[in-house]
Amino acid sequence: MAANRSDFHEGAPAKRQKTSNGNTDPRNNPYLQHMYPDEGTEKTSNGYNTPPRRMNSLPGSGPLARFQRHKTTAALARSAEDGKTNPFTGQPFSERYFSILQTRRDLPVHSQRDEFLQMYQKCQILVFVGETGSGKTTQIPQFVLYDDLPQLNRKLVACTQPRRVAAMSVAQRVAQEMDVKMGEEVGYSIRFEDMTSQKTILKYMTDGMLLREAMNDHDLSRYSTIILDEAHERTLATDILMGLLKEVVVRRPDLKLIIMSATLDAQKFQRYFNDAPLLAVPGRTHPVEIFYTPEPERDYVEAALRTVLQIHATEPEGDILLFLTGEEEIEDAVRKISLEADEMVREADAGLMKVYPLYGTLPPAQQQKIFEKAPGPRKAGGRPGRKCIVSTNIAETSLTIDGIVYVVDPGFSKQKVYNPRIRVESLLVSPISKASAQQRAGRAGRTRPGKCFRLYTEGAFKKELIEQTYPEVLRSNLSSTVLELKKLGIDDLVHFDLMDPPAPETLMRALEELNYLACLDDDGELTHLGRLASEFPLDPALAVMLISSPEFYCSNEILSLTALLSVPQIFVRPATNRKRADEMKNLFAHPDGDHLTLLNVYHAFKGDAAQQNPRQWCHDHFLSLRALQSADNVRLQLKRIMEREELELMSTPFEDKKYYENIRRALVSGFFMQVAKKEANGKTYTTVKDNQTVLLHPSTVLGQDSEWVVYNEFVLTTKNYVRTVTGVRGEWLLDIAPNYYDISTFQKGEVKTALIRTQERMQRRQKMKGGSR
Amino acid sequence: MALPSPFLSPPSKPPNPEPAKPEEQEEEEEDDYLSMTFTDTTPLSSFSAARKKESLTQSLKRKQRESEVRAHPKSRRELAEEEARKREEALATSTLDPQSKGFKMMAKLGYKAGRALGKPGEANGDGGGGGGGGGGSGLLEPVAVEMREGRAGIGADAEKKRKFREEMEARVEAEKRVKVEEGEFRERRRLEREERRREGLIRGAQAVAERLDEEEEGTGEDGGPGESAREVVGGKKRTTKPLSKINVLWRGAVKQRELAERDKRMRYDLHQSLSRLPTYEDPDEDQEDRVALGKKDTEEVDRDLDGEDDELNEFEALDSVEKLQKLVQYLRERWHYCFWCKYRYGDSGMDGCPGIAEDDHD
């Protein structure tokens, strides 16, 4: 491990190491640390095989002898950090530890360690504001460790992160900084992966994981301090956690709470937490000059390309970051910019320009390319080259790229907004908020003074952009959250003190859905099924489907399917080779629909032929190995929960005619509220109850010959689409979900007529059967 | 099935040793298929006793309706419009129905219609992004779903709306103007048409007057020596009467005709004149040569044609309506001829002519 990291140099701040040394090794990027898990890390599966070893739990011995809980100072901590022995493991510090220590002490937060400690010791809740690059995510938890000494009381410090990747990476980095083994004193916990042991005293985790823990431990009694990091991102789980912790701190005066945020909105957090004190650490940022266009742009993509090329032609050295909205738009822009830039090299003797895309679904190997150094001048003394990164708003907060001097901001992003009125998840390009625009601009000032080109007028910035991005809780389907809150013991959902309470209709829909799923009774109380469903880290519909699957003799298959629906898209469809990818997908196609096709893929993937060389096999079949492996892992975790809850795992024999039919029936048991019926025109479908005209997503393998379909999601992009669909039969709907398909509650229309006819048919058949007996 | 079967076998666990149930289901399912086709085609009333079933006429009507729908498939655009319309309608309609299950569950927790969620009393959040408002601290309505079309930049929509408004205003203005102009144009065209027609009529009347005048000269004062000689040039009658002697009413027409003729003659002469201009005076040429060369002495007439004629100018300056009126008047008075009846009456009473104006002759 040490050998691998020998490229760490002293003196440079950790996060900025790469550029300042001209070293682009992504191993040093704390956000990518999870990609090198093999280095120096051994998985300790829940720490079962490691005996508890709390060598430093004895005060009065070791380097922490003079430490008194909540009475330490920065100087005291410094002396322990400078000592020979690691106070948390009892092992001598490694050489590398000291080299990292140097860089840590250069971080902006370090100069305010005393100030922080005083406030931390004095108050129960503290709002900490530090810009990106201040070192708060890696350092504050360590400051807390040296003062809170959780090991003395067999407690832990938790630090939440909105993203899995960040939780893993930061944990890895902090384990190095503390010179401990990842998964021992420092660990992480994310959905479907627990990398902690009994020795763990600092746990990085996703906010969602802490929420799940709270479901079984309402007071979060394992923790002595909880740090909510990146609170300004306002994820659904962070918002719920804040509401919850606001109550917990009252019940547990010994619990300390730190809300960490970027500068935006700090007062709002203070106000929400009963005027908690604030500590601000300046980030290491440079001024950014902002330019607006004199006129609104007619085509923001075209304007963006023009601006990038203009910067390349006229501005001095420095990399460019362009924000666009989605994969297709980005890939297209990358292609066009590359072509134009090459032409500029040939014709105008411009410097070289490397253009990289960046978006969430990009394979990690390609994502890493953005950290490559910009190309140098073509010949000695020539114009320097630069790189241009075309990104979604990933680069706005979650990824830090050094060397960016120019930001081009057209002012749009793709946002997911759930609407309870027609139960649609829209994924539409919409204007960003003022806060977002400021964040984007700030990206230009990380290395040196920069420039931000906003492709809108100053008037439009003031008038058309909202102040803050809507927090996730206002634009999500809350059925999962409501189930969690119920499990958390929050009964009065109407008056639950959220920072931004959602619209009443959103809560109403969630309650209704949970009631139809029989997770809540008519009084809003958790049912047995609801309690069981909340054990699964899944959407209620998926959980209910999984729990009911033994009744349909196909729990093995539904388990696989649930796992497959919980991971990113498994089919790869590169723009350059779509035809071939579709042909490959057709190999697995099942005529009855996409769910069964997914299963076919999974079964094939688990087959011997594929397992001999999964990487090659996936590559050949245009499948994502990562997604399939992740599905495998999710399946394993869910299987454990099923075994724990004593849910039987079984399959209908494959030779049985009912093999696929049983699976389709089980689908209905969870997704009966996501059903559409074919319209008389034979092309479009109507969603049941909400009566929306929808199209089957073009990716479906299902021919348009199924009268009824269940769908996994209803999304609004350019059109109303239902995605991942499988054909079912009307009889099953009436049979499996009679409450929802109570015909008297339906509006007059095609759907109702069809249901009545189905019902009549069923009754006739029953009569005939009765008569023949 | 596209895959070799080993791929498809379930991954784990031996098959469920409970074959009885699935088989039973299967039987039921087969029944199902049978009865489906059976009952769908022939309505058997015996099976539908329990529930009112659609009658034969009803089913015929329904089938007709369905086939009509199928026979007139909606275009893709119509479908898309319908889809968008339904969506916008539903998105704009609140679903807070006090009778609904979800509402009742919220009501049990003290929710009252029209209120926001959240901690009662104080408003702690400031709207999380422009939202907020209402009694509590939360949103009253879900975050709106807005579809943008095209790639117009931020502010371009507002700008476009403003421009559109301006354009519309400008267009309304322009339309008004165009309408006025259009009216004028039509009127002008009408007037031009009438003018052309009147000029035609004038020419006709002049011809009639000239003919009548010549006829009278030829018949009534026949034998008047030298007064009016007749030549036949190119089969055409031609007066040699000096222009000034011709009635001013049709003098213009005669003048035009003679000018045209001279023009023609000069062109002809030019062809015949051995590349000399017809007006070229050859000093070696004497009178005989001239005759031999076919040169005529046209000088007097020419002078007459080129000279200023105040009387004619005065007449020509008149408005066409007046000119026509004068001609018609002249024909009536002098020849008892009605230009509109195209008939020459025997006496000044002009019995049978409906009147002096053209309108009287409809």
PDB file of N, CA, C and O in Angstrom, chain A residues 699-746:
ATOM      1  N   SER A 699     -37.629   1.108 -26.041  1.00  0.00           N
ATOM      2  CA  SER A 699     -36.692   0.045 -25.686  1.00  0.00           C
ATOM      3  C   SER A 699     -37.399  -1.276 -25.376  1.00  0.00           C
ATOM      4  O   SER A 699     -36.743  -2.294 -25.183  1.00  0.00           O
ATOM      5  N   THR A 700     -38.711  -1.270 -25.340  1.00  0.00           N
ATOM      6  CA  THR A 700     -39.407  -2.491 -24.912  1.00  0.00           C
ATOM      7  C   THR A 700     -39.292  -3.610 -25.945  1.00  0.00           C
ATOM      8  O   THR A 700     -39.168  -3.357 -27.148  1.00  0.00           O
ATOM      9  N   VAL A 701     -39.328  -4.838 -25.468  1.00  0.00           N
ATOM     10  CA  VAL A 701     -39.320  -5.982 -26.381  1.00  0.00           C
ATOM     11  C   VAL A 701     -40.748  -6.466 -26.612  1.00  0.00           C
ATOM     12  O   VAL A 701     -40.994  -7.325 -27.446  1.00  0.00           O
ATOM     13  N   LEU A 702     -41.672  -5.923 -25.856  1.00  0.00           N
ATOM     14  CA  LEU A 702     -43.055  -6.368 -25.944  1.00  0.00           C
ATOM     15  C   LEU A 702     -43.676  -5.855 -27.236  1.00  0.00           C
ATOM     16  O   LEU A 702     -43.608  -4.677 -27.538  1.00  0.00           O
ATOM     17  N   GLY A 703     -44.290  -6.772 -28.005  1.00  0.00           N
ATOM     18  CA  GLY A 703     -45.022  -6.341 -29.188  1.00  0.00           C
ATOM     19  C   GLY A 703     -46.273  -5.641 -28.709  1.00  0.00           C
ATOM     20  O   GLY A 703     -46.667  -5.783 -27.561  1.00  0.00           O
ATOM     21  N   GLN A 704     -46.918  -4.882 -29.589  1.00  0.00           N
ATOM     22  CA  GLN A 704     -48.075  -4.125 -29.124  1.00  0.00           C
ATOM     23  C   GLN A 704     -49.329  -4.980 -29.157  1.00  0.00           C
ATOM     24  O   GLN A 704     -50.365  -4.565 -29.635  1.00  0.00           O
ATOM     25  N   ASP A 705     -49.253  -6.170 -28.643  1.00  0.00           N
ATOM     26  CA  ASP A 705     -50.438  -7.009 -28.739  1.00  0.00           C
ATOM     27  C   ASP A 705     -50.982  -7.377 -27.371  1.00  0.00           C
ATOM     28  O   ASP A 705     -51.799  -8.257 -27.236  1.00  0.00           O
ATOM     29  N   SER A 706     -50.511  -6.729 -26.349  1.00  0.00           N
ATOM     30  CA  SER A 706     -50.997  -7.052 -25.033  1.00  0.00           C
ATOM     31  C   SER A 706     -52.032  -6.033 -24.589  1.00  0.00           C
ATOM     32  O   SER A 706     -51.788  -4.842 -24.600  1.00  0.00           O
ATOM     33  N   GLU A 707     -53.202  -6.522 -24.235  1.00  0.00           N
ATOM     34  CA  GLU A 707     -54.301  -5.655 -23.827  1.00  0.00           C
ATOM     35  C   GLU A 707     -53.951  -4.874 -22.550  1.00  0.00           C
ATOM     36  O   GLU A 707     -54.197  -3.689 -22.440  1.00  0.00           O
ATOM     37  N   TRP A 708     -53.336  -5.572 -21.594  1.00  0.00           N
ATOM     38  CA  TRP A 708     -52.964  -4.934 -20.330  1.00  0.00           C
ATOM     39  C   TRP A 708     -51.456  -5.093 -20.121  1.00  0.00           C
ATOM     40  O   TRP A 708     -50.914  -6.159 -20.406  1.00  0.00           O
ATOM     41  N   VAL A 709     -50.822  -4.061 -19.599  1.00  0.00           N
ATOM     42  CA  VAL A 709     -49.402  -4.182 -19.252  1.00  0.00           C
ATOM     43  C   VAL A 709     -49.160  -3.617 -17.851  1.00  0.00           C
ATOM     44  O   VAL A 709     -49.842  -2.685 -17.435  1.00  0.00           O
ATOM     45  N   VAL A 710     -48.212  -4.223 -17.126  1.00  0.00           N
ATOM     46  CA  VAL A 710     -47.704  -3.559 -15.921  1.00  0.00           C
ATOM     47  C   VAL A 710     -46.420  -2.860 -16.331  1.00  0.00           C
ATOM     48  O   VAL A 710     -45.693  -3.348 -17.198  1.00  0.00           O
ATOM     49  N   TYR A 711     -46.155  -1.727 -15.710  1.00  0.00           N
ATOM     50  CA  TYR A 711     -44.929  -1.018 -16.046  1.00  0.00           C
ATOM     51  C   TYR A 711     -44.156  -0.711 -14.780  1.00  0.00           C
ATOM     52  O   TYR A 711     -44.721  -0.544 -13.708  1.00  0.00           O
ATOM     53  N   ASN A 712     -42.845  -0.644 -14.910  1.00  0.00           N
ATOM     54  CA  ASN A 712     -42.008  -0.343 -13.757  1.00  0.00           C
ATOM     55  C   ASN A 712     -41.982   1.143 -13.475  1.00  0.00           C
ATOM     56  O   ASN A 712     -41.919   1.559 -12.334  1.00  0.00           O
ATOM     57  N   GLU A 713     -42.024   1.957 -14.535  1.00  0.00           N
ATOM     58  CA  GLU A 713     -42.053   3.394 -14.288  1.00  0.00           C
ATOM     59  C   GLU A 713     -42.764   4.134 -15.401  1.00  0.00           C
ATOM     60  O   GLU A 713     -42.769   3.711 -16.548  1.00  0.00           O
ATOM     61  N   PHE A 714     -43.360   5.232 -15.010  1.00  0.00           N
ATOM     62  CA  PHE A 714     -44.032   6.140 -15.935  1.00  0.00           C
ATOM     63  C   PHE A 714     -43.211   7.424 -15.929  1.00  0.00           C
ATOM     64  O   PHE A 714     -43.132   8.104 -14.916  1.00  0.00           O
ATOM     65  N   VAL A 715     -42.540   7.689 -17.030  1.00  0.00           N
ATOM     66  CA  VAL A 715     -41.666   8.862 -17.078  1.00  0.00           C
ATOM     67  C   VAL A 715     -42.128   9.817 -18.167  1.00  0.00           C
ATOM     68  O   VAL A 715     -42.668   9.403 -19.192  1.00  0.00           O
ATOM     69  N   LEU A 716     -41.918  11.070 -17.920  1.00  0.00           N
ATOM     70  CA  LEU A 716     -42.237  12.094 -18.895  1.00  0.00           C
ATOM     71  C   LEU A 716     -40.923  12.700 -19.365  1.00  0.00           C
ATOM     72  O   LEU A 716     -40.211  13.328 -18.588  1.00  0.00           O
ATOM     73  N   THR A 717     -40.579  12.438 -20.613  1.00  0.00           N
ATOM     74  CA  THR A 717     -39.389  13.093 -21.171  1.00  0.00           C
ATOM     75  C   THR A 717     -39.880  14.005 -22.279  1.00  0.00           C
ATOM     76  O   THR A 717     -40.343  15.088 -21.994  1.00  0.00           O
ATOM     77  N   THR A 718     -39.825  13.546 -23.518  1.00  0.00           N
ATOM     78  CA  THR A 718     -40.442  14.348 -24.562  1.00  0.00           C
ATOM     79  C   THR A 718     -41.899  13.941 -24.716  1.00  0.00           C
ATOM     80  O   THR A 718     -42.724  14.680 -25.213  1.00  0.00           O
ATOM     81  N   LYS A 719     -42.175  12.705 -24.314  1.00  0.00           N
ATOM     82  CA  LYS A 719     -43.540  12.188 -24.380  1.00  0.00           C
ATOM     83  C   LYS A 719     -43.823  11.454 -23.082  1.00  0.00           C
ATOM     84  O   LYS A 719     -42.941  11.259 -22.266  1.00  0.00           O
ATOM     85  N   ASN A 720     -45.059  10.996 -22.945  1.00  0.00           N
ATOM     86  CA  ASN A 720     -45.398  10.125 -21.819  1.00  0.00           C
ATOM     87  C   ASN A 720     -44.954   8.707 -22.168  1.00  0.00           C
ATOM     88  O   ASN A 720     -45.474   8.107 -23.104  1.00  0.00           O
ATOM     89  N   TYR A 721     -44.026   8.188 -21.402  1.00  0.00           N
ATOM     90  CA  TYR A 721     -43.563   6.834 -21.676  1.00  0.00           C
ATOM     91  C   TYR A 721     -43.750   5.937 -20.462  1.00  0.00           C
ATOM     92  O   TYR A 721     -43.559   6.376 -19.322  1.00  0.00           O
ATOM     93  N   VAL A 722     -44.094   4.685 -20.703  1.00  0.00           N
ATOM     94  CA  VAL A 722     -43.976   3.702 -19.634  1.00  0.00           C
ATOM     95  C   VAL A 722     -42.813   2.788 -20.002  1.00  0.00           C
ATOM     96  O   VAL A 722     -42.667   2.371 -21.144  1.00  0.00           O
ATOM     97  N   ARG A 723     -41.952   2.527 -19.018  1.00  0.00           N
ATOM     98  CA  ARG A 723     -40.724   1.811 -19.295  1.00  0.00           C
ATOM     99  C   ARG A 723     -40.692   0.508 -18.512  1.00  0.00           C
ATOM    100  O   ARG A 723     -41.170   0.448 -17.397  1.00  0.00           O
ATOM    101  N   THR A 724     -40.069  -0.477 -19.091  1.00  0.00           N
ATOM    102  CA  THR A 724     -39.989  -1.830 -18.539  1.00  0.00           C
ATOM    103  C   THR A 724     -41.409  -2.359 -18.326  1.00  0.00           C
ATOM    104  O   THR A 724     -41.976  -2.251 -17.252  1.00  0.00           O
ATOM    105  N   VAL A 725     -41.963  -2.902 -19.392  1.00  0.00           N
ATOM    106  CA  VAL A 725     -43.363  -3.329 -19.362  1.00  0.00           C
ATOM    107  C   VAL A 725     -43.476  -4.833 -19.626  1.00  0.00           C
ATOM    108  O   VAL A 725     -42.638  -5.418 -20.313  1.00  0.00           O
ATOM    109  N   THR A 726     -44.497  -5.419 -19.041  1.00  0.00           N
ATOM    110  CA  THR A 726     -44.771  -6.829 -19.284  1.00  0.00           C
ATOM    111  C   THR A 726     -46.277  -7.013 -19.398  1.00  0.00           C
ATOM    112  O   THR A 726     -47.045  -6.364 -18.667  1.00  0.00           O
ATOM    113  N   GLY A 727     -46.679  -7.857 -20.331  1.00  0.00           N
ATOM    114  CA  GLY A 727     -48.094  -8.089 -20.553  1.00  0.00           C
ATOM    115  C   GLY A 727     -48.712  -8.914 -19.430  1.00  0.00           C
ATOM    116  O   GLY A 727     -48.098  -9.860 -18.942  1.00  0.00           O
ATOM    117  N   VAL A 728     -49.915  -8.510 -19.008  1.00  0.00           N
ATOM    118  CA  VAL A 728     -50.634  -9.294 -18.006  1.00  0.00           C
ATOM    119  C   VAL A 728     -52.073  -9.453 -18.488  1.00  0.00           C
ATOM    120  O   VAL A 728     -52.433  -8.954 -19.548  1.00  0.00           O
ATOM    121  N   ARG A 729     -52.881 -10.163 -17.692  1.00  0.00           N
ATOM    122  CA  ARG A 729     -54.264 -10.365 -18.114  1.00  0.00           C
ATOM    123  C   ARG A 729     -55.233  -9.687 -17.170  1.00  0.00           C
ATOM    124  O   ARG A 729     -55.000  -9.618 -15.958  1.00  0.00           O
ATOM    125  N   GLY A 730     -56.319  -9.208 -17.744  1.00  0.00           N
ATOM    126  CA  GLY A 730     -57.313  -8.485 -16.961  1.00  0.00           C
ATOM    127  C   GLY A 730     -57.824  -9.287 -15.764  1.00  0.00           C
ATOM    128  O   GLY A 730     -58.048  -8.743 -14.685  1.00  0.00           O
ATOM    129  N   GLU A 731     -57.988 -10.585 -15.975  1.00  0.00           N
ATOM    130  CA  GLU A 731     -58.486 -11.436 -14.897  1.00  0.00           C
ATOM    131  C   GLU A 731     -57.586 -11.371 -13.671  1.00  0.00           C
ATOM    132  O   GLU A 731     -58.066 -11.369 -12.541  1.00  0.00           O
ATOM    133  N   TRP A 732     -56.281 -11.335 -13.937  1.00  0.00           N
ATOM    134  CA  TRP A 732     -55.343 -11.321 -12.808  1.00  0.00           C
ATOM    135  C   TRP A 732     -55.511 -10.066 -11.964  1.00  0.00           C
ATOM    136  O   TRP A 732     -55.377 -10.098 -10.749  1.00  0.00           O
ATOM    137  N   LEU A 733     -55.761  -8.949 -12.637  1.00  0.00           N
ATOM    138  CA  LEU A 733     -55.900  -7.686 -11.909  1.00  0.00           C
ATOM    139  C   LEU A 733     -57.059  -7.778 -10.922  1.00  0.00           C
ATOM    140  O   LEU A 733     -56.934  -7.433  -9.752  1.00  0.00           O
ATOM    141  N   LEU A 734     -58.200  -8.267 -11.422  1.00  0.00           N
ATOM    142  CA  LEU A 734     -59.387  -8.360 -10.578  1.00  0.00           C
ATOM    143  C   LEU A 734     -59.176  -9.387  -9.474  1.00  0.00           C
ATOM    144  O   LEU A 734     -59.650  -9.246  -8.361  1.00  0.00           O
ATOM    145  N   ASP A 735     -58.414 -10.398  -9.820  1.00  0.00           N
ATOM    146  CA  ASP A 735     -58.203 -11.512  -8.926  1.00  0.00           C
ATOM    147  C   ASP A 735     -57.208 -11.143  -7.816  1.00  0.00           C
ATOM    148  O   ASP A 735     -57.430 -11.411  -6.639  1.00  0.00           O
ATOM    149  N   ILE A 736     -56.109 -10.517  -8.203  1.00  0.00           N
ATOM    150  CA  ILE A 736     -55.006 -10.308  -7.263  1.00  0.00           C
ATOM    151  C   ILE A 736     -55.154  -9.004  -6.490  1.00  0.00           C
ATOM    152  O   ILE A 736     -54.750  -8.907  -5.336  1.00  0.00           O
ATOM    153  N   ALA A 737     -55.746  -7.988  -7.114  1.00  0.00           N
ATOM    154  CA  ALA A 737     -55.879  -6.706  -6.420  1.00  0.00           C
ATOM    155  C   ALA A 737     -57.321  -6.217  -6.450  1.00  0.00           C
ATOM    156  O   ALA A 737     -57.631  -5.159  -6.995  1.00  0.00           O
ATOM    157  N   PRO A 738     -58.229  -6.984  -5.858  1.00  0.00           N
ATOM    158  CA  PRO A 738     -59.655  -6.629  -5.948  1.00  0.00           C
ATOM    159  C   PRO A 738     -59.973  -5.275  -5.312  1.00  0.00           C
ATOM    160  O   PRO A 738     -60.884  -4.584  -5.756  1.00  0.00           O
ATOM    161  N   ASN A 739     -59.196  -4.873  -4.322  1.00  0.00           N
ATOM    162  CA  ASN A 739     -59.451  -3.587  -3.685  1.00  0.00           C
ATOM    163  C   ASN A 739     -59.243  -2.435  -4.639  1.00  0.00           C
ATOM    164  O   ASN A 739     -60.041  -1.502  -4.704  1.00  0.00           O
ATOM    165  N   TYR A 740     -58.137  -2.493  -5.349  1.00  0.00           N
ATOM    166  CA  TYR A 740     -57.812  -1.421  -6.276  1.00  0.00           C
ATOM    167  C   TYR A 740     -58.732  -1.482  -7.483  1.00  0.00           C
ATOM    168  O   TYR A 740     -59.140  -0.453  -8.004  1.00  0.00           O
ATOM    169  N   TYR A 741     -59.040  -2.690  -7.915  1.00  0.00           N
ATOM    170  CA  TYR A 741     -59.885  -2.863  -9.100  1.00  0.00           C
ATOM    171  C   TYR A 741     -61.349  -3.024  -8.720  1.00  0.00           C
ATOM    172  O   TYR A 741     -62.054  -3.853  -9.267  1.00  0.00           O
ATOM    173  N   ASP A 742     -61.785  -2.244  -7.738  1.00  0.00           N
ATOM    174  CA  ASP A 742     -63.196  -2.161  -7.396  1.00  0.00           C
ATOM    175  C   ASP A 742     -63.848  -1.323  -8.491  1.00  0.00           C
ATOM    176  O   ASP A 742     -63.663  -0.102  -8.561  1.00  0.00           O
ATOM    177  N   ILE A 743     -64.606  -2.006  -9.349  1.00  0.00           N
ATOM    178  CA  ILE A 743     -65.061  -1.356 -10.585  1.00  0.00           C
ATOM    179  C   ILE A 743     -65.913  -0.125 -10.309  1.00  0.00           C
ATOM    180  O   ILE A 743     -65.899   0.839 -11.077  1.00  0.00           O
ATOM    181  N   SER A 744     -66.601  -0.120  -9.181  1.00  0.00           N
ATOM    182  CA  SER A 744     -67.484   1.026  -8.906  1.00  0.00           C
ATOM    183  C   SER A 744     -66.686   2.316  -8.709  1.00  0.00           C
ATOM    184  O   SER A 744     -67.226   3.412  -8.818  1.00  0.00           O
ATOM    185  N   THR A 745     -65.387   2.206  -8.406  1.00  0.00           N
ATOM    186  CA  THR A 745     -64.598   3.417  -8.192  1.00  0.00           C
ATOM    187  C   THR A 745     -64.014   3.967  -9.490  1.00  0.00           C
ATOM    188  O   THR A 745     -63.354   4.992  -9.481  1.00  0.00           O
ATOM    189  N   PHE A 746     -64.255   3.268 -10.594  1.00  0.00           N
ATOM    190  CA  PHE A 746     -63.632   3.709 -11.843  1.00  0.00           C
ATOM    191  C   PHE A 746     -64.479   4.729 -12.584  1.00  0.00           C
ATOM    192  O   PHE A 746     -65.704   4.665 -12.537  1.00  0.00           O
TER     193      PHE A 746
END
